[in-house]
């Protein structure tokens, strides 16, 4: 079975652990992850891809499980030195071990390799068991439009999310470079040749919608032969972790499993979903979308694998 997954960072990584556990019982299965790169940013001259790295470190068992991101056993000596120099930004933490990843990436990109090749090269070391593809090889960075003394100003998503902890009201999300962005090599094929496409319970606005907006990706999902099943990142009226509730209202979407399903839409009505998994007790009724309610807390890879098994069953309906 070929499973293709659309994923953001931390939530996407946890979900992929479950997909991998599910596929371990199916010899010959292949997992491809199409990962959000809208969070990518250049700082201190280093190209940083937070979602790709969260997925890579997590699947490799090298993530700091308490923090949820970055490397286990990390140290911060370079960051301390940069701070001593007053080198901005000081609000974005970069660990010493993590910096090695960014150095290799930045060097390879400067030598002309596309991000998809760079990602494959980094994964050579980590053996994640999942083929990881960036959504695009082009720069397509999410910016947040905020009000600033009566005018509008766009700041990088990381500045809004990490520095301001999403505390400044967002007027709009803009993906800079979107018009000229194309799906990275292998992305469209991974959708068209999949037996099943899964949408991870990642941030629906700044992870999943960002991927869907890349010209060609949404179209491939809408027109592809494989069923598409998503999992809700919202339980009750709040995201399970993180600040996704700061993003949905910006698009005029209610923070609920039903709201997110409406945002993605039914494939039969020009959207991307055939099936939608929601948490027990939640409701979502949308014409054209098969809905199943079950426990959606990713407490272990095994628990998440059981969600994937239910997604497979839902896809077969
Ligand atoms: P980020 O890029 O690191 O912010 O991570 P993602 O976009 O991949 O995932 C963030 C989303 O994961 C948040 O909106 C959370 O609500 C969701 N999430 C985290 N843990 C769980 C879980 O156990 N179950 C579900 N259903 N969603 C989760
Ligand atoms: Ca992210």
Tab-separated table of C-alpha atoms in Angstrom, residues 25-189:
chain	number	residue	atom	x	y	z
A	25	UNK	CA	2.477	-4.585	9.537
A	26	UNK	CA	2.076	-4.351	5.753
A	27	UNK	CA	5.156	-5.622	3.906
A	28	UNK	CA	6.010	-3.633	0.799
A	29	UNK	CA	4.147	-0.514	1.873
A	30	UNK	CA	5.590	2.925	1.174
A	31	UNK	CA	5.000	6.167	3.016
A	32	UNK	CA	5.626	9.562	1.461
A	33	UNK	CA	5.217	12.758	3.476
A	34	UNK	CA	4.605	16.096	1.781
A	35	UNK	CA	5.750	18.614	4.345
A	36	UNK	CA	4.952	22.271	4.867
A	37	UNK	CA	7.803	24.665	4.124
A	38	UNK	CA	5.823	27.870	4.686
A	39	UNK	CA	7.512	28.226	8.092
A	40	UNK	CA	10.985	28.245	6.547
A	41	UNK	CA	13.189	31.188	7.336
A	42	UNK	CA	16.771	32.425	7.013
A	43	UNK	CA	18.400	33.532	10.253
A	44	UNK	CA	22.084	34.222	10.981
A	45	UNK	CA	22.671	33.246	7.360
A	46	UNK	CA	21.268	29.771	7.957
A	47	UNK	CA	18.355	28.253	6.070
A	48	UNK	CA	15.973	26.788	8.617
A	49	UNK	CA	13.092	24.426	7.783
A	50	UNK	CA	11.300	23.872	11.099
A	51	UNK	CA	8.633	21.425	9.932
A	52	UNK	CA	10.989	19.277	7.865
A	53	UNK	CA	13.367	19.100	10.825
A	54	UNK	CA	10.623	18.312	13.363
A	55	UNK	CA	9.514	15.392	11.196
A	56	UNK	CA	13.074	14.223	10.530
A	57	UNK	CA	14.240	14.354	14.168
A	58	UNK	CA	11.014	12.806	15.482
A	59	UNK	CA	10.958	9.892	13.056
A	60	UNK	CA	14.660	9.313	13.751
A	61	UNK	CA	14.023	9.167	17.499
A	62	UNK	CA	16.379	12.134	17.931
A	63	UNK	CA	13.819	14.746	18.974
A	64	UNK	CA	13.659	16.294	22.438
A	65	UNK	CA	10.363	14.719	23.469
A	66	UNK	CA	9.760	17.121	26.343
A	67	UNK	CA	10.169	20.256	24.223
A	68	UNK	CA	8.558	18.585	21.223
A	69	UNK	CA	11.054	20.071	18.746
A	70	UNK	CA	14.795	20.195	18.220
A	71	UNK	CA	17.419	17.669	19.240
A	72	UNK	CA	17.568	15.582	22.359
A	73	UNK	CA	20.652	16.409	24.442
A	74	UNK	CA	20.890	19.835	22.810
A	75	UNK	CA	23.190	22.615	24.023
A	76	UNK	CA	22.959	26.348	23.290
A	77	UNK	CA	26.527	27.650	23.301
A	78	UNK	CA	26.427	29.176	19.816
A	79	UNK	CA	23.150	30.924	20.645
A	80	UNK	CA	24.738	32.362	23.823
A	81	UNK	CA	27.664	33.680	21.796
A	82	UNK	CA	25.346	35.240	19.196
A	83	UNK	CA	23.434	36.917	22.021
A	84	UNK	CA	26.709	38.287	23.446
A	85	UNK	CA	27.333	39.874	20.048
A	86	UNK	CA	23.807	41.297	20.088
A	87	UNK	CA	23.158	39.422	16.853
A	88	UNK	CA	19.443	39.527	16.027
A	89	UNK	CA	17.138	37.724	16.160
A	90	UNK	CA	17.665	36.606	19.738
A	91	UNK	CA	14.071	35.337	20.079
A	92	UNK	CA	14.576	32.287	17.874
A	93	UNK	CA	16.420	29.466	19.625
A	94	UNK	CA	18.950	27.503	17.617
A	95	UNK	CA	20.689	24.617	19.323
A	96	UNK	CA	24.286	23.648	18.609
A	97	UNK	CA	23.382	20.218	17.214
A	98	UNK	CA	20.531	21.678	15.200
A	99	UNK	CA	22.845	24.295	13.691
A	100	UNK	CA	24.882	21.514	12.069
A	101	UNK	CA	21.761	20.493	10.126
A	102	UNK	CA	21.213	24.090	9.013
A	103	UNK	CA	24.857	24.444	7.971
A	104	UNK	CA	24.706	21.355	5.771
A	105	UNK	CA	21.397	22.487	4.279
A	106	UNK	CA	22.538	26.054	3.654
A	107	UNK	CA	25.748	24.888	2.017
A	108	UNK	CA	23.964	22.440	-0.282
A	109	UNK	CA	21.355	25.028	-1.274
A	110	UNK	CA	24.134	27.533	-2.019
A	111	UNK	CA	25.776	24.893	-4.225
A	112	UNK	CA	22.559	24.749	-6.245
A	113	UNK	CA	20.815	21.626	-4.963
A	114	UNK	CA	17.038	21.915	-4.658
A	115	UNK	CA	15.551	21.584	-1.156
A	116	UNK	CA	14.079	18.175	-2.049
A	117	UNK	CA	17.581	16.824	-2.789
A	118	UNK	CA	18.967	18.468	0.334
A	119	UNK	CA	16.212	16.870	2.425
A	120	UNK	CA	16.929	13.454	0.933
A	121	UNK	CA	20.626	13.922	1.699
A	122	UNK	CA	19.950	14.885	5.330
A	123	UNK	CA	17.606	11.895	5.684
A	124	UNK	CA	20.368	9.546	4.519
A	125	UNK	CA	21.804	9.915	7.957
A	126	UNK	CA	18.553	9.573	9.883
A	127	UNK	CA	16.821	6.699	8.049
A	128	UNK	CA	13.312	7.876	8.925
A	129	UNK	CA	11.453	5.095	7.128
A	130	UNK	CA	9.360	7.759	5.403
A	131	UNK	CA	10.166	9.456	2.104
A	132	UNK	CA	10.128	13.129	3.043
A	133	UNK	CA	9.350	15.730	0.387
A	134	UNK	CA	9.137	19.471	0.915
A	135	UNK	CA	5.872	20.795	-0.553
A	136	UNK	CA	7.922	22.972	-2.915
A	137	UNK	CA	11.574	23.631	-3.744
A	138	UNK	CA	10.861	27.334	-4.159
A	139	UNK	CA	10.724	29.855	-1.362
A	140	UNK	CA	7.128	30.271	-0.309
A	141	UNK	CA	7.195	31.763	3.177
A	142	UNK	CA	4.102	32.539	5.192
A	143	UNK	CA	3.819	36.138	6.352
A	144	UNK	CA	1.282	37.584	8.718
A	145	UNK	CA	-0.336	40.913	7.973
A	146	UNK	CA	-0.822	42.962	11.148
A	147	UNK	CA	-2.132	46.445	11.859
A	148	UNK	CA	0.621	48.925	12.667
A	149	UNK	CA	-0.328	52.498	13.608
A	150	UNK	CA	-3.193	52.654	11.136
A	151	UNK	CA	-1.392	50.935	8.288
A	152	UNK	CA	-0.782	47.292	7.434
A	153	UNK	CA	2.545	45.544	7.779
A	154	UNK	CA	3.591	41.982	7.036
A	155	UNK	CA	5.938	40.122	9.361
A	156	UNK	CA	7.391	36.664	8.883
A	157	UNK	CA	5.271	33.877	10.332
A	158	UNK	CA	8.081	32.917	12.740
A	159	UNK	CA	8.228	36.439	14.130
A	160	UNK	CA	4.462	36.364	14.757
A	161	UNK	CA	4.387	32.808	16.111
A	162	UNK	CA	7.605	32.568	18.123
A	163	UNK	CA	8.427	36.155	19.079
A	164	UNK	CA	4.888	37.414	19.626
A	165	UNK	CA	3.373	34.007	20.460
A	166	UNK	CA	0.539	34.762	18.035
A	167	UNK	CA	-0.500	37.545	20.423
A	168	UNK	CA	-0.848	40.267	17.779
A	169	UNK	CA	-4.164	40.042	15.907
A	170	UNK	CA	-3.536	38.691	12.405
A	171	UNK	CA	-5.457	40.345	9.580
A	172	UNK	CA	-4.340	37.958	6.875
A	173	UNK	CA	-1.843	35.220	6.024
A	174	UNK	CA	0.148	35.732	2.847
A	175	UNK	CA	2.449	33.194	1.212
A	176	UNK	CA	5.249	35.206	-0.364
A	177	UNK	CA	6.324	33.557	-3.615
A	178	UNK	CA	3.195	31.444	-3.970
A	179	UNK	CA	2.448	32.439	-7.574
A	180	UNK	CA	5.725	31.085	-8.890
A	181	UNK	CA	5.933	28.098	-6.523
A	182	UNK	CA	5.572	24.628	-8.036
A	183	UNK	CA	5.220	21.319	-6.225
A	184	UNK	CA	8.663	19.850	-5.456
A	185	UNK	CA	9.895	16.951	-7.566
A	186	UNK	CA	7.893	13.843	-6.731
A	187	UNK	CA	5.020	15.586	-4.944
A	188	UNK	CA	2.363	15.332	-7.650
A	189	UNK	CA	3.400	11.754	-8.488
